[in-house]
CSV table of C-alpha atoms in Angstrom, one decimal:
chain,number,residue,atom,x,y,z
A,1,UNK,CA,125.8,86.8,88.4
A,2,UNK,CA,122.4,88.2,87.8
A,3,UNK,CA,119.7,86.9,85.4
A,4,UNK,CA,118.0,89.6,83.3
A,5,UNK,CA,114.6,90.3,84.2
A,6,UNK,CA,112.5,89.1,81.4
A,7,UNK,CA,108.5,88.9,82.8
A,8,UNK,CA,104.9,89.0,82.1
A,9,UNK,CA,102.5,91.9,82.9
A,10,UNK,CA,99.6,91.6,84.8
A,11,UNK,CA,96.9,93.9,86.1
A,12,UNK,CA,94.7,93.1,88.9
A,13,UNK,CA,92.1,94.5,87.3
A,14,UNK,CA,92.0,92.3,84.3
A,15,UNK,CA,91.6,89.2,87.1
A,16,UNK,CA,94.4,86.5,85.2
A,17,UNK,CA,94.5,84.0,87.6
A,18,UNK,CA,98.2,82.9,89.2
A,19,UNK,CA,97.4,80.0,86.4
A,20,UNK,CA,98.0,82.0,83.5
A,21,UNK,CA,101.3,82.8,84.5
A,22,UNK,CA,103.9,80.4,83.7
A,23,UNK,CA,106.0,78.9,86.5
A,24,UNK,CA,109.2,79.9,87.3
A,25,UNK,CA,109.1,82.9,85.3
A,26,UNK,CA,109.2,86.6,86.5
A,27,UNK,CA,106.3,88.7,86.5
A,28,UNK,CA,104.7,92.0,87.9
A,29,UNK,CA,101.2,92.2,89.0
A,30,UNK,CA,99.9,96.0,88.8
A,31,UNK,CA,98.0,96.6,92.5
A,32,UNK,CA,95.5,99.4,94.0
A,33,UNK,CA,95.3,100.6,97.3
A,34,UNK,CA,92.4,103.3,97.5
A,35,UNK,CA,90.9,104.2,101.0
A,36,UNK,CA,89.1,107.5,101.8
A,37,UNK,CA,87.2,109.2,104.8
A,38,UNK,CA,84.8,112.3,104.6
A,39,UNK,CA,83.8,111.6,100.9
A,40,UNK,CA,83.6,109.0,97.8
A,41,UNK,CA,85.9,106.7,96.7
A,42,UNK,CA,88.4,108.0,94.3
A,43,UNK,CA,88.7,106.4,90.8
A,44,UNK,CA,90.7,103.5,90.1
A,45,UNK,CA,94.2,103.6,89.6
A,46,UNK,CA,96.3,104.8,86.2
A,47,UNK,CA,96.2,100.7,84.7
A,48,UNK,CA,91.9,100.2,85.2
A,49,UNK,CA,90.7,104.2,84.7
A,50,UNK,CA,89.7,103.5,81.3
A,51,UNK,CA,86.7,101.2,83.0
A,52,UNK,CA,86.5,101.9,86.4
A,53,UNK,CA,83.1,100.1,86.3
A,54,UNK,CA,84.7,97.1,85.1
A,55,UNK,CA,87.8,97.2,87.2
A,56,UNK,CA,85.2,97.0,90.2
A,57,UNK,CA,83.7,94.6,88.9
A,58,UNK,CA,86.8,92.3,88.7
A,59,UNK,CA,87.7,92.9,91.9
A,60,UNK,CA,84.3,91.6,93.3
A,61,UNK,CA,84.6,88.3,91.9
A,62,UNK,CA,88.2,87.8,93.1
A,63,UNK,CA,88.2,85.4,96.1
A,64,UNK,CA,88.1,88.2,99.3
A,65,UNK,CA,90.5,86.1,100.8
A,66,UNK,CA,92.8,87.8,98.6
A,67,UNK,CA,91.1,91.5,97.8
A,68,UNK,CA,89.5,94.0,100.9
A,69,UNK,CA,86.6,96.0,99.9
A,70,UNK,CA,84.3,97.9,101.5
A,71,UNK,CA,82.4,101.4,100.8
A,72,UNK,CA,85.5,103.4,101.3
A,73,UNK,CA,87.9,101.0,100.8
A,74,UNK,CA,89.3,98.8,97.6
A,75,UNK,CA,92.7,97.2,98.2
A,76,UNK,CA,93.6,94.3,96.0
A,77,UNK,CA,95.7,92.9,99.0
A,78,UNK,CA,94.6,91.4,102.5
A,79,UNK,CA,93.4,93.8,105.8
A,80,UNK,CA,95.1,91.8,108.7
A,81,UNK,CA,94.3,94.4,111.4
A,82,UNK,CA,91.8,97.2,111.0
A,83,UNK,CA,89.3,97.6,113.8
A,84,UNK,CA,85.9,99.7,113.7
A,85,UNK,CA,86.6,103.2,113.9
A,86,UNK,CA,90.5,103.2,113.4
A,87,UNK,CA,92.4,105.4,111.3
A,88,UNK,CA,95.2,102.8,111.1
A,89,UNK,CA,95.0,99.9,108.6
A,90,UNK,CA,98.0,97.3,108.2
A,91,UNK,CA,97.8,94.2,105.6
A,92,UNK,CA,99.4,92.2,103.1
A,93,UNK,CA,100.2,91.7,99.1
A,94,UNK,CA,100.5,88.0,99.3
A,95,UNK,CA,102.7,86.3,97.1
A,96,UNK,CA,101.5,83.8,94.9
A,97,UNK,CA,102.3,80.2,95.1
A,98,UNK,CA,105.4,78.8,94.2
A,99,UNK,CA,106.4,82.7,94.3
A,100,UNK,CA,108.2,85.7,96.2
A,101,UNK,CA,108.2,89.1,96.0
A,102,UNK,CA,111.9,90.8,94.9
A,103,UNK,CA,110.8,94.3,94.9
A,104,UNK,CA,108.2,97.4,94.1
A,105,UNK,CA,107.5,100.1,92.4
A,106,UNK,CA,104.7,103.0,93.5
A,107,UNK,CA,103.4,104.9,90.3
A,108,UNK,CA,104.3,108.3,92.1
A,109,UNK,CA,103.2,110.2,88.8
A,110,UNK,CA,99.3,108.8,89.2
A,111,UNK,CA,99.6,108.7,93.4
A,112,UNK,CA,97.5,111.1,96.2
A,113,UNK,CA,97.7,110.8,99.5
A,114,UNK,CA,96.2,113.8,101.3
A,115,UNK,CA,97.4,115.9,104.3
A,116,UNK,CA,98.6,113.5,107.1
A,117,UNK,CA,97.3,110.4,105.5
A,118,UNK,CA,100.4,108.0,105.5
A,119,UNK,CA,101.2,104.7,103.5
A,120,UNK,CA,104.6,102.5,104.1
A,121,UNK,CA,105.5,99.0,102.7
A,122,UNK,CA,107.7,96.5,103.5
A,123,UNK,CA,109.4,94.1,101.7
A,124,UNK,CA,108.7,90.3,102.6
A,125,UNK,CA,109.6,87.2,100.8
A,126,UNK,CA,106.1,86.0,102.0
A,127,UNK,CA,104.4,89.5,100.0
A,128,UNK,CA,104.4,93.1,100.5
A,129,UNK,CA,103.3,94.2,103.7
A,130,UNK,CA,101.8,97.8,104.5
A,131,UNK,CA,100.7,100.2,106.7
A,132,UNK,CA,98.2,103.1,106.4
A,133,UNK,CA,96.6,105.6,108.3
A,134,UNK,CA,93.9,107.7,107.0
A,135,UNK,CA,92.1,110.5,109.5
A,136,UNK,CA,88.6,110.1,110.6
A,137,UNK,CA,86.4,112.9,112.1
A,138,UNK,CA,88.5,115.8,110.0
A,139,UNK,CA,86.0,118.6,108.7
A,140,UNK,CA,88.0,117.9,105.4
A,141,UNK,CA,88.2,114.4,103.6
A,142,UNK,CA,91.6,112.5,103.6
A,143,UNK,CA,92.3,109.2,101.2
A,144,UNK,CA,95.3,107.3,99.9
A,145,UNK,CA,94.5,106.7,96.4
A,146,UNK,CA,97.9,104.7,94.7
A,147,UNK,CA,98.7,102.2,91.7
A,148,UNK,CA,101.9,100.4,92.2
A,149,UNK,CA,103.7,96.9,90.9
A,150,UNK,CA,104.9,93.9,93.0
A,151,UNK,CA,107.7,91.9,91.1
A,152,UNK,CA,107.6,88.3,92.0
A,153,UNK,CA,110.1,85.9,91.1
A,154,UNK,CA,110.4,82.2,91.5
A,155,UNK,CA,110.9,81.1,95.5
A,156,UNK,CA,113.8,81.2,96.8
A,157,UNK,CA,115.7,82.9,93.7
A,158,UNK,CA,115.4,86.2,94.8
A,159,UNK,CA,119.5,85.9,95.2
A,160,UNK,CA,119.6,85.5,91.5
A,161,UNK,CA,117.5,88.8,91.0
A,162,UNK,CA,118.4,92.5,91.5
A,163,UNK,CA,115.4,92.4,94.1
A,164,UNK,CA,115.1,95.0,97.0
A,165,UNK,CA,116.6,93.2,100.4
A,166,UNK,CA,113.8,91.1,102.8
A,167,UNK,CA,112.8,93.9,105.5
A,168,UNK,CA,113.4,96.8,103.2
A,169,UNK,CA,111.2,99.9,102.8
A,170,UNK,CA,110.5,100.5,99.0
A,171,UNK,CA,108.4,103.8,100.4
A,172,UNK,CA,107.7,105.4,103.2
A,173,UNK,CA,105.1,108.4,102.7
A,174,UNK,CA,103.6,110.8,104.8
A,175,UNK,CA,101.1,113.4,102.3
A,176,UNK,CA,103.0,113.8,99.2
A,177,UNK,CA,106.5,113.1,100.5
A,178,UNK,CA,107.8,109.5,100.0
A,179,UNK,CA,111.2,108.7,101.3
A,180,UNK,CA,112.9,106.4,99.8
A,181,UNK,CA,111.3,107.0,96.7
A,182,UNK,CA,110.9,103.7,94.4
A,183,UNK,CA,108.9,104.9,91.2
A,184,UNK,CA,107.9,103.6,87.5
């Protein structure tokens, strides 16, 4: 049988370290993924646009072993491979210690991804892993600009949790259209 889910809240942008969060309970950690070519860096996602400023500001004192920033790029996740002037960027969501991830949600209703900009996930135990590709040299600017939560549970009880299965795609988008749609 199934547990009910009961778990804790937090945003990346408040910076709560793994600490905080009691072990071996459930919790979701509110990410952002925001890269953009041919123009400035979009806001913040939905759960920091009250203080972008300060939601910034967290994320430069998070270790950047754990965060990627850059001038047109904030992704509270790991870059594994993105090379000079590539469109393509592939990374991770890391789970935290003593932790795995059992599923997640894109907040569709706050998302943009422009024209043929393109951003899949995939579910591992290990974290969420993704894949992007956002279009250099265009006379018009392309981003991916997205809020979504990561739902960790305890390691190895993901059997005991309605989580999504190891290898899964919780989205696969291409512009606007995401296929198969998880959302909050």
């Amino acid at each position: 049988m199934r547990n009910a889910l009961s778990y804790t809240i937090v945003f990346v942008c408040l910076t709560i370290p793994a600490t905080a969060v009691r072990a071996q309970e459930p919790f979701v950690a509110v990410h952002d993924f925001h890269i953009t070519e041919g123009g400035v860096l979009p806001p913040v996602g939905a759960a920091c646009s009250i203080d972008v400023k300060g939601a910034r500001a967290a994320l430069t004192i998070l270790d950047d072993q754990w965060t990627a920033k850059g001038g047109n790029y904030l992704i509270s996740g790991r870059v594994l491979q993105h090379k000079g002037d590539s469109q393509e960027w592939r990374g991770m969501f890391d789970a935290i210690k003593g932790y795995e991830v059992c599923s997640a949600e894109l907040n569709y209703a706050n998302m943009s991804i422009s024209g043929e900009s393109t951003f899949n996930v995939g579910i591992r135990r290990a974290g969420l892993m993704f894949y992007a590709v956002v279009p250099k040299h265009r006379p018009e600017r392309h981003w991916i600009n997205a809020t979504f939560a990561i739902r960790y549970v305890p390691a190895g009880t993901a059997d005991h949790y309605d989580c999504q299965a190891d290898g899964s795609h919780p989205w696969l988008c291409k512009g606007q259209n995401c296929s198969p749609l998880t959302r909050w």
